[in-house]
XYZ file of N, CA and C in Angstrom:
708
model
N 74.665 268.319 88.840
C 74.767 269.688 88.337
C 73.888 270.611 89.151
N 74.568 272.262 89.837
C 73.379 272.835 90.467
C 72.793 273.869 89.170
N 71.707 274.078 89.849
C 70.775 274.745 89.239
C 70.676 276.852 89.800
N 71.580 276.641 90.317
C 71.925 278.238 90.951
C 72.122 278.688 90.039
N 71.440 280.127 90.149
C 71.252 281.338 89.241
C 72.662 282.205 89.556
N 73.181 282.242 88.183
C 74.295 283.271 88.608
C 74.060 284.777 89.176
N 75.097 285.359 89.846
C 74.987 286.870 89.988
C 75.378 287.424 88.357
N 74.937 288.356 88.228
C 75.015 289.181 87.315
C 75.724 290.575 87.165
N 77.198 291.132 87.055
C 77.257 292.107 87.342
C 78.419 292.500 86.082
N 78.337 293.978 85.947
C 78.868 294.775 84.854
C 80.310 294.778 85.277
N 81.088 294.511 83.646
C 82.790 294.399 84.370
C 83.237 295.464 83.244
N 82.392 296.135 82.124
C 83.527 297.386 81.123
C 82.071 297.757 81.470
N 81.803 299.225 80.766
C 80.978 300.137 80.214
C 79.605 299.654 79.917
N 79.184 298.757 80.946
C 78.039 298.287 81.215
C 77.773 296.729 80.416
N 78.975 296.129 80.106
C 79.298 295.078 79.742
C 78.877 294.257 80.737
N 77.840 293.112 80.701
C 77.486 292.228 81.927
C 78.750 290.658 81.799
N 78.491 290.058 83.163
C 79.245 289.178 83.509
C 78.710 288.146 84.115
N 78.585 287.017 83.961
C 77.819 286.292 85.054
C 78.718 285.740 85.687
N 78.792 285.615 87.500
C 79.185 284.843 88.431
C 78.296 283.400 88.755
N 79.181 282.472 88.702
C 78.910 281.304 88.815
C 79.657 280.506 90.698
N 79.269 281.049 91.451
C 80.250 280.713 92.829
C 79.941 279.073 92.579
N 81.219 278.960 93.243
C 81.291 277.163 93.386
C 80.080 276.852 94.644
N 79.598 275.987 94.501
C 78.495 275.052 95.351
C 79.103 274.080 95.934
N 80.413 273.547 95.710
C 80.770 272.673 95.951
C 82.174 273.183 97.528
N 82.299 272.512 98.608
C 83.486 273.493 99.501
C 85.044 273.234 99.071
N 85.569 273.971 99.113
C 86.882 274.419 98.730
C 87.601 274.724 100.040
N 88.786 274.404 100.139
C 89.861 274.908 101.646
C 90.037 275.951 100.891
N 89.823 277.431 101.628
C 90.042 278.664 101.133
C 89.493 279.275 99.903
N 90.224 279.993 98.826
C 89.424 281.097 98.021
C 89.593 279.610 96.960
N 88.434 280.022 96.480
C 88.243 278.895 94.985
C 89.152 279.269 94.123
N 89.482 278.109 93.136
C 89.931 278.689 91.817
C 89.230 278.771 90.858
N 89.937 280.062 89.714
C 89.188 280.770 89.142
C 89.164 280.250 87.830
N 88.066 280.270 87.073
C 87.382 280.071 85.536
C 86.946 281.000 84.982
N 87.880 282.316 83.690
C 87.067 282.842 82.804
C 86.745 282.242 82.210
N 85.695 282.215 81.283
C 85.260 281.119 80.170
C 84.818 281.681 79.368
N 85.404 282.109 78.458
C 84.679 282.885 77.186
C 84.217 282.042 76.144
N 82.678 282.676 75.629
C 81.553 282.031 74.781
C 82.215 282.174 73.401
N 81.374 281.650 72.494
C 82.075 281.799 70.974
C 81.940 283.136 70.120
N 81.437 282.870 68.862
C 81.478 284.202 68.202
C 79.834 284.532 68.243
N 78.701 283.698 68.217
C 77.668 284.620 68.526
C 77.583 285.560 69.349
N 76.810 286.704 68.996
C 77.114 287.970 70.479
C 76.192 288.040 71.527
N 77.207 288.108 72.185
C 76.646 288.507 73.805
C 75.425 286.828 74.063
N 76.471 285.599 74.040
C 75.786 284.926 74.431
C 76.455 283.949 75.782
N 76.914 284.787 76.660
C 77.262 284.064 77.817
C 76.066 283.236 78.770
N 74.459 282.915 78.310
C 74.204 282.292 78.587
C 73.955 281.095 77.972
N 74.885 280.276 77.037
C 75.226 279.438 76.095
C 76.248 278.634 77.347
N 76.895 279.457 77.755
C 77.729 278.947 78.274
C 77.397 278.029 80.580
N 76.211 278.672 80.458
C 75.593 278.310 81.472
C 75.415 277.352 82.474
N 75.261 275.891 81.728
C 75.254 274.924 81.412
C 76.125 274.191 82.329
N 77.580 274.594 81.272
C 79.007 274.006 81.549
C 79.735 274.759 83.015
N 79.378 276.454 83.145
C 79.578 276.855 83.533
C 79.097 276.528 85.646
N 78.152 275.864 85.319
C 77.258 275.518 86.147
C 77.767 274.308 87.093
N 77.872 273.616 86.483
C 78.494 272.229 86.260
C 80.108 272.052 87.054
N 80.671 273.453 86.246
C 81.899 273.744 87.289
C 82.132 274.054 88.525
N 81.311 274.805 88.508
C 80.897 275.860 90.033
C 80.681 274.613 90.886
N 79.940 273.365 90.557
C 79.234 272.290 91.023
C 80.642 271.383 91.988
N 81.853 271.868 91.190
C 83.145 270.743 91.179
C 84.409 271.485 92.156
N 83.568 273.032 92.325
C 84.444 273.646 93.164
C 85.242 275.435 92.789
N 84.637 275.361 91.673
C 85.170 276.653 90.832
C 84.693 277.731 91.034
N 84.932 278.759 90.847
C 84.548 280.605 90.683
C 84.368 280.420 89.524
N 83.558 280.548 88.781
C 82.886 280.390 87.242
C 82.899 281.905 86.736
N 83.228 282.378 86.142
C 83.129 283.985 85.562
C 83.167 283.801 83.748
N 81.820 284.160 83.549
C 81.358 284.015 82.072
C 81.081 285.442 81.270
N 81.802 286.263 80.906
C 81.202 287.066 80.345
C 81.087 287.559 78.942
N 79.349 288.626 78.527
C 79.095 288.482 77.675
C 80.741 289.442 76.433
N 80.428 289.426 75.140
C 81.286 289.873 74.295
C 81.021 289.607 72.919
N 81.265 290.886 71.989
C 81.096 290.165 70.572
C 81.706 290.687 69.564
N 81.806 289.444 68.932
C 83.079 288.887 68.138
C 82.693 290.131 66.657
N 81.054 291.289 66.406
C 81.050 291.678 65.514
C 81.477 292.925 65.607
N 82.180 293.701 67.077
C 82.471 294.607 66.765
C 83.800 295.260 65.920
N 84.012 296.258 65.992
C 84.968 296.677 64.533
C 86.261 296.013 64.962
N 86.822 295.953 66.625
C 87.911 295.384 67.034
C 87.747 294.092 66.936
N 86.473 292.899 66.642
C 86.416 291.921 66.814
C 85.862 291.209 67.933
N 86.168 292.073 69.177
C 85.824 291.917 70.470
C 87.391 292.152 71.232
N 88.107 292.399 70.886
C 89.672 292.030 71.076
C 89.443 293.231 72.779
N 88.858 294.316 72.401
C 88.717 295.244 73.903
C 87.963 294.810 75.007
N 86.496 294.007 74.754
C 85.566 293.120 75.694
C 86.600 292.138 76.015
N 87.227 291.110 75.392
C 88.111 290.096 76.068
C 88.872 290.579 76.997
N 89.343 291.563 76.380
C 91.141 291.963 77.086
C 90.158 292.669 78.962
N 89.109 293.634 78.856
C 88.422 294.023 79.740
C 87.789 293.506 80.767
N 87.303 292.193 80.502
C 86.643 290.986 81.098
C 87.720 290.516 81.685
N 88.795 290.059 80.691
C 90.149 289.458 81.809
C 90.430 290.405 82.619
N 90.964 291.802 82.961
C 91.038 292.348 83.436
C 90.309 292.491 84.930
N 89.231 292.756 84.318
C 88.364 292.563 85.860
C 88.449 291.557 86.122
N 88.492 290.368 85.395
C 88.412 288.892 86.443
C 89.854 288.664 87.309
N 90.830 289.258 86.929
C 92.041 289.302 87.427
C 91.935 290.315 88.525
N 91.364 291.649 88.477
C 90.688 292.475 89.709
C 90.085 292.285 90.423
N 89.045 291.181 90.751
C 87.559 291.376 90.825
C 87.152 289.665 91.743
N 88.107 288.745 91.720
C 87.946 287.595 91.183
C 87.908 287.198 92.970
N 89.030 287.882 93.781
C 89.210 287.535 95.008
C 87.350 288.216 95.510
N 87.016 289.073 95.449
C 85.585 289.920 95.819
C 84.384 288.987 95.776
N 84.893 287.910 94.972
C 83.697 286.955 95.045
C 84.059 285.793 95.500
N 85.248 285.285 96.188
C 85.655 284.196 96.395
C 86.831 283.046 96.051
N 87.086 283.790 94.761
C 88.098 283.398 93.988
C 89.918 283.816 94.243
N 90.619 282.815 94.211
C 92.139 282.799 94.566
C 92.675 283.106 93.092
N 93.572 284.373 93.056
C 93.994 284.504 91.952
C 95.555 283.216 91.519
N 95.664 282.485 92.594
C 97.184 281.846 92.497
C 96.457 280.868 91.143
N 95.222 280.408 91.205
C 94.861 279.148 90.523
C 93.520 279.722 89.486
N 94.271 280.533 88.284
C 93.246 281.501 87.512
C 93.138 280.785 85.833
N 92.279 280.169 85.729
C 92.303 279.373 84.789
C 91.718 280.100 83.280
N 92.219 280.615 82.511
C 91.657 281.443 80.799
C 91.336 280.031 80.171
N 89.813 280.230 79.827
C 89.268 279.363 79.262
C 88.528 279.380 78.366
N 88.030 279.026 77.114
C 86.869 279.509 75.960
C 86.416 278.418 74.936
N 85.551 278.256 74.489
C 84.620 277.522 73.401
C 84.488 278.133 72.185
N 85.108 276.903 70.987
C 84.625 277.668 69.744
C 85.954 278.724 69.584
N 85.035 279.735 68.756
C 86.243 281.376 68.818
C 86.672 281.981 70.161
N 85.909 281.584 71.486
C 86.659 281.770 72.731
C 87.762 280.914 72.995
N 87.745 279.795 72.379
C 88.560 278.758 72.644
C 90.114 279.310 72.157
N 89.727 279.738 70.925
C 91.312 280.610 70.082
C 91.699 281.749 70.524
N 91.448 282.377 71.207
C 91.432 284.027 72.100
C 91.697 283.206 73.481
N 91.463 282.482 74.224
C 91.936 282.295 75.302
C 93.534 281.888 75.537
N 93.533 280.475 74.456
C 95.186 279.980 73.974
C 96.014 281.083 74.089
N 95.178 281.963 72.937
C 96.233 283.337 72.189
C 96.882 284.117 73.651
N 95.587 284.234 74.001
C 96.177 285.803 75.228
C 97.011 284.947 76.839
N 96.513 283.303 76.602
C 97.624 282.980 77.819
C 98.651 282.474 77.325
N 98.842 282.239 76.111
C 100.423 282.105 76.004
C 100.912 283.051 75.006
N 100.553 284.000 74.628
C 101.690 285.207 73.833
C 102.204 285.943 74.569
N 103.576 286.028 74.504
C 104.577 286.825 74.754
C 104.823 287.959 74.953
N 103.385 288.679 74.999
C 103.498 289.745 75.227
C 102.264 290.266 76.085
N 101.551 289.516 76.962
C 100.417 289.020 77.546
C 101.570 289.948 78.897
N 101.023 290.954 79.261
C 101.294 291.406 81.363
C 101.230 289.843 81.991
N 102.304 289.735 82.560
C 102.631 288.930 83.707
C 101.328 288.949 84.580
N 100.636 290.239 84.962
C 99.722 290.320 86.119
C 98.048 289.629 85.230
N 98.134 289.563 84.189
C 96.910 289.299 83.169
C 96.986 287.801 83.015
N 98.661 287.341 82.802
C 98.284 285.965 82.577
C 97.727 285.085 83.364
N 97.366 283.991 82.982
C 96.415 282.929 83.752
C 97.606 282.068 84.085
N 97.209 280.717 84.935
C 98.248 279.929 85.508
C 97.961 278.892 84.450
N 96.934 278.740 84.027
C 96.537 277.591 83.123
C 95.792 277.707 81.687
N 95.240 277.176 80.654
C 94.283 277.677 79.833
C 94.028 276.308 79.109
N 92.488 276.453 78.475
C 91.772 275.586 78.368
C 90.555 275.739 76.732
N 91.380 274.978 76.060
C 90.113 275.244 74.751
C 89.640 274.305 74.360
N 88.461 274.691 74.016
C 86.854 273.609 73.906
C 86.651 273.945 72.332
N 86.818 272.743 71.740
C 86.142 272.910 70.521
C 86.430 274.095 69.109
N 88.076 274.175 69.259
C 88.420 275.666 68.982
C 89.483 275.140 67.969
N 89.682 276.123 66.699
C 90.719 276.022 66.052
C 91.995 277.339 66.350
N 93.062 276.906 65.929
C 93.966 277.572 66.153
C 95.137 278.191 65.317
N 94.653 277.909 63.855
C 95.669 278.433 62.916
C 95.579 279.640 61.792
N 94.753 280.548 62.712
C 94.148 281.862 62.270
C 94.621 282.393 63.407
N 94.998 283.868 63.165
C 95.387 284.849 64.317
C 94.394 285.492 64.807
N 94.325 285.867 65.798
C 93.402 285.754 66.925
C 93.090 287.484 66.927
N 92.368 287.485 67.819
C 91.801 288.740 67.398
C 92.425 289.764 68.510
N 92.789 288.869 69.941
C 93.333 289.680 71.023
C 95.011 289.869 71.000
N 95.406 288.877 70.352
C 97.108 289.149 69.929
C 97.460 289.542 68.758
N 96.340 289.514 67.640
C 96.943 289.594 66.119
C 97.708 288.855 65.973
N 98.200 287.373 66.586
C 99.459 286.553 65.937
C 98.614 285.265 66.133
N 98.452 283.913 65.129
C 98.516 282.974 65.307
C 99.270 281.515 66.385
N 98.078 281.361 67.462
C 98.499 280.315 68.687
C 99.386 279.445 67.818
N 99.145 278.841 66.919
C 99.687 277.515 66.321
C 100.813 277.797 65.672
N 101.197 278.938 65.098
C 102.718 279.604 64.440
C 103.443 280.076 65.947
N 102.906 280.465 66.858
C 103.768 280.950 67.883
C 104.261 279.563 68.975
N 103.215 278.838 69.088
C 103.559 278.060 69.779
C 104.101 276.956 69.036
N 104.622 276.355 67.934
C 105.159 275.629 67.379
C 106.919 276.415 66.923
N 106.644 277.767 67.712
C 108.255 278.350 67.667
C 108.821 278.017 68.841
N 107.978 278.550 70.097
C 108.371 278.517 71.091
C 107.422 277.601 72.185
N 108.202 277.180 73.639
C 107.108 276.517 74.574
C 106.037 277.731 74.908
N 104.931 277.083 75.105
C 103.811 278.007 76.026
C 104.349 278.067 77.209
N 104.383 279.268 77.817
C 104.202 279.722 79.594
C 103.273 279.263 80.440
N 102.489 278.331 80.290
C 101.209 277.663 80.842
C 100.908 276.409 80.625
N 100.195 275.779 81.644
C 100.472 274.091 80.988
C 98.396 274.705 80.185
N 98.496 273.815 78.766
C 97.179 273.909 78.201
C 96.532 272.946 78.239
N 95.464 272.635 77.864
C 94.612 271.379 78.257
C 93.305 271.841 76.825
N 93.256 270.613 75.884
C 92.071 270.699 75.248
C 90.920 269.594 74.751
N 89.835 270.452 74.743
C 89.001 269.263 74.408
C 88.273 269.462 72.869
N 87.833 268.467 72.187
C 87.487 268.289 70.981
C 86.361 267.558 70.858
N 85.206 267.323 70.325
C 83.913 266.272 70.062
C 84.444 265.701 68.543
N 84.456 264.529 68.765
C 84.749 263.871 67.366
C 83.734 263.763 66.646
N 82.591 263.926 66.659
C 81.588 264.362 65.765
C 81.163 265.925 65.659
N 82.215 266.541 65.743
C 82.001 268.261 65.412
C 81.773 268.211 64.025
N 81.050 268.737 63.467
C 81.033 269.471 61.860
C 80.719 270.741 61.844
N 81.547 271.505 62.854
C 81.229 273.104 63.029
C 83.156 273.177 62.776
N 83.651 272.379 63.604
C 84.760 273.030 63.482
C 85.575 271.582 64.061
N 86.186 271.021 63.018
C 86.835 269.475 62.952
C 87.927 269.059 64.102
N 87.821 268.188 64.580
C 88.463 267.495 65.537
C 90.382 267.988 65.319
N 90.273 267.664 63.933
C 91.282 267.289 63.304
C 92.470 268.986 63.542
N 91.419 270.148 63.648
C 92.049 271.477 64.275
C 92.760 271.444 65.424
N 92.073 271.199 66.191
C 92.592 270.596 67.664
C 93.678 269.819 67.821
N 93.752 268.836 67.085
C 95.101 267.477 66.802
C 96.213 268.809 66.082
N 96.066 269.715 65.710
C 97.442 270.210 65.096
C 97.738 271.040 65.898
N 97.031 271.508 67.092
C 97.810 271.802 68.176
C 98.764 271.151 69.005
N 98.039 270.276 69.137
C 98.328 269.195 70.367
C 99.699 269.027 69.519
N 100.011 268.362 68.030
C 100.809 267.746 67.534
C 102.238 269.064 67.958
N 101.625 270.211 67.826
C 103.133 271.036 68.104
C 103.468 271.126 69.832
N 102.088 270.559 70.318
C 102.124 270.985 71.918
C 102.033 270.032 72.758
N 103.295 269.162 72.244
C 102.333 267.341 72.975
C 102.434 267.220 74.484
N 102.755 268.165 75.141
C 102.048 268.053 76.603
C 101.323 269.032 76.929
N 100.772 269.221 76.028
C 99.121 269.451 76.356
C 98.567 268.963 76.415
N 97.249 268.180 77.270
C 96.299 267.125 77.360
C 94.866 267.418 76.325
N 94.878 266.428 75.768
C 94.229 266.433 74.680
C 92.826 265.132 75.091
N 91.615 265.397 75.638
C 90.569 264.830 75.366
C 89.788 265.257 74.507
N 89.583 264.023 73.617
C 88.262 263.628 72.657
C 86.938 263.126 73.275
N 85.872 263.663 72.718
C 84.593 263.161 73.607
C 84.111 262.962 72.074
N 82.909 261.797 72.582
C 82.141 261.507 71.354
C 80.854 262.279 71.481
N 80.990 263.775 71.110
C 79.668 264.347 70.712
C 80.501 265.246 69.931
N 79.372 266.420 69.631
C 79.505 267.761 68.633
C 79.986 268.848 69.080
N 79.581 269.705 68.543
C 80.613 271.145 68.727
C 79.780 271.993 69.677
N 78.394 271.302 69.856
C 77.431 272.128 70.757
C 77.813 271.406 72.072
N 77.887 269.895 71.529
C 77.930 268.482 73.065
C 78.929 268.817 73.925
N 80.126 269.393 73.453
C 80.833 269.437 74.602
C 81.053 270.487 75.690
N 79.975 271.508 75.226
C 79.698 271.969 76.480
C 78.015 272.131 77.345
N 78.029 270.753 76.927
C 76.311 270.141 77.419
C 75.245 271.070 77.002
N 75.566 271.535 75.514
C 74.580 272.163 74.984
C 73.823 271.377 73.437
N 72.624 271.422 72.953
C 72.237 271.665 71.975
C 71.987 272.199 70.788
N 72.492 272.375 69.938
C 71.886 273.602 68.835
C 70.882 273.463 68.258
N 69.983 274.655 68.441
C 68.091 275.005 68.141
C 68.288 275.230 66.424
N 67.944 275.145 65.295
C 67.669 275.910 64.504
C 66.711 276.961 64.487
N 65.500 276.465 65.391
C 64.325 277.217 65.807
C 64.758 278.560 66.579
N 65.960 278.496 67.243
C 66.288 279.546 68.094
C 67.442 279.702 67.446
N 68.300 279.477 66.900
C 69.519 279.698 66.006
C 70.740 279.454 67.385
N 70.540 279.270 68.420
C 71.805 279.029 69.238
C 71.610 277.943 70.196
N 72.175 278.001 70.803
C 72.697 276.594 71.759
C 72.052 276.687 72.883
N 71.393 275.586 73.149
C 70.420 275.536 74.532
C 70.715 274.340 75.446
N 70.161 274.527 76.352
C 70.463 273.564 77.625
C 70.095 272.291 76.855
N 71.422 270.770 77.197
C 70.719 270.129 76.419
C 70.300 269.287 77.321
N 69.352 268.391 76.676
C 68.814 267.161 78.249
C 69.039 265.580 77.615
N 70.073 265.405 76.864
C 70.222 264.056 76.358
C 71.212 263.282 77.351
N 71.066 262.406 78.195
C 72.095 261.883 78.972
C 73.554 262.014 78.612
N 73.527 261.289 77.450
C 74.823 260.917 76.659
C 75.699 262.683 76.786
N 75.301 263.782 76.183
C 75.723 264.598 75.833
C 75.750 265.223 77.291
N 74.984 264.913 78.378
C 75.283 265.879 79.558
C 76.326 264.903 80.346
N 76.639 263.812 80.218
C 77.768 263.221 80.570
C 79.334 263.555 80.111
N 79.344 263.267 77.974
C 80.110 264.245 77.607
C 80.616 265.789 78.207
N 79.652 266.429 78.544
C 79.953 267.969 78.713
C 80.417 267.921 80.110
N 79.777 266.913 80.951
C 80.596 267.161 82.036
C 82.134 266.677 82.778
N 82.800 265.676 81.460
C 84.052 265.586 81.374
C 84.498 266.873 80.929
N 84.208 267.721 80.262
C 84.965 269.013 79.743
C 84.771 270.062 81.137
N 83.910 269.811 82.260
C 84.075 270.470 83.181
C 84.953 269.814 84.191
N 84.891 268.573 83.792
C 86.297 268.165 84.821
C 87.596 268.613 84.281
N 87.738 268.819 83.087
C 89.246 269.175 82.510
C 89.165 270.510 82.936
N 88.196 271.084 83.138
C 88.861 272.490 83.594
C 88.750 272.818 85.015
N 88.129 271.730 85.793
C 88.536 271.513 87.562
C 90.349 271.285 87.254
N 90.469 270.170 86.495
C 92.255 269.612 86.587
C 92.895 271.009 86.466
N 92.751 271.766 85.153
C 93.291 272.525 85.167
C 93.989 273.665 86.097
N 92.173 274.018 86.725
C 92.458 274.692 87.777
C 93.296 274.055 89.356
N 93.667 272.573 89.472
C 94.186 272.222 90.087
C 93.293 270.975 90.835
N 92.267 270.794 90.956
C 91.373 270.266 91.560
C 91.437 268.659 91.470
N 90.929 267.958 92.227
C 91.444 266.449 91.791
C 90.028 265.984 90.677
């Protein structure tokens, strides 16, 4: 895993973003990783970690902050963040052919939502998408329609890929399986940690959020969930 400090730069109305460049060499422009954090606010350095880890495997890592308490939900920070990462993405290195929408938690359900609804700009959608630890049978905050009612009507436009910790008690394995069950080629890994483990984080009570974690087991876990989103993005 490298230890490189992301760039830091504003993508809405002084909305920050962290760049994560791949460390690792790539033939030509990398492919790209939004990765949106969960519903605590403005905690894209939660996501650090994992984010890190990717960059490590060959990726354009793009994490930015957003929160889930404003009156829209966050539904304008998401939609804005994609936006620029779809603008913005070649400026740092990144190939838009291989643009991967990705999220944890409540990012995990907003990413599904906005790469496969039907009404998502052609130029916005991603080639791939990727949810960590996320349920899906609540409507989302960036489409207003439920992933799991839409996509159990129709196929997704994207191949999806998800991961789950079978010891989550934030948000049950068993959410995840009723995707997969309407979406069975979607790739579905289970890891044996929690809802923090699979993206090689901890949860503090002392600090109330998720910190770098240093348990072998769980930084092994988390870094299969950064290989599913190398596959995604195409990568071997």
């Amino acid at each position: 895993m490298t230890s490189a400090r992301p760039e830091v730069v504003p993508y809405a109305d002084g909305r920050l973003l962290d760049v994560h460049r791949p460390t690792a060499g790539t033939a030509g422009p990398a492919p790209v990783v939004l990765l949106w954090h969960g519903s605590g606010p403005d905690e894209r350095d939660v996501m650090g970690t994992l984010a890190q880890e990717a960059a490590g495997l060959g990726l354009l890592v793009l994490v930015p902050d957003w929160r889930s308490d404003r009156e829209d939900g966050g539904r304008a920070e998401l939609l804005a963040s994609l936006a620029f990462a779809r603008r913005n993405a070649g400026a740092y290195g990144g190939g838009p052919e291989r643009f991967v929408l990705a999220g944890w938690s409540l990012g995990g359900r907003e990413a599904i939502a906005v790469a496969t609804h039907p009404d998502t700009p052609d130029e916005l959608r991603p080639t791939a998408a990727v949810g960590i630890a996320s349920a899906y049978g609540r409507p989302a905050t960036t489409t207003g329609d439920c992933p799991l009612d839409l996509l159990a009507a129709s196929p997704s436009p994207v191949p999806i890929r998800l991961v789950h910790g079978t010891a989550d008690e934030v948000v049950p394995a068993e959410l995840t399986r009723r995707l997969h069950a309407v979406v069975p080629t979607a790739e579905l890994l289970e890891l044996p940690t929690d809802h923090a483990g699979v993206i090689m984080t901890a949860y503090s009570p002392e600090a109330k959020r998720c910190l770098p974690a240093t348990d072998p087991d769980t930084l092994s876990a988390g870094r299969r969930t950064a290989a599913v989103l190398a596959r995604a993005a195409g990568l071997p």
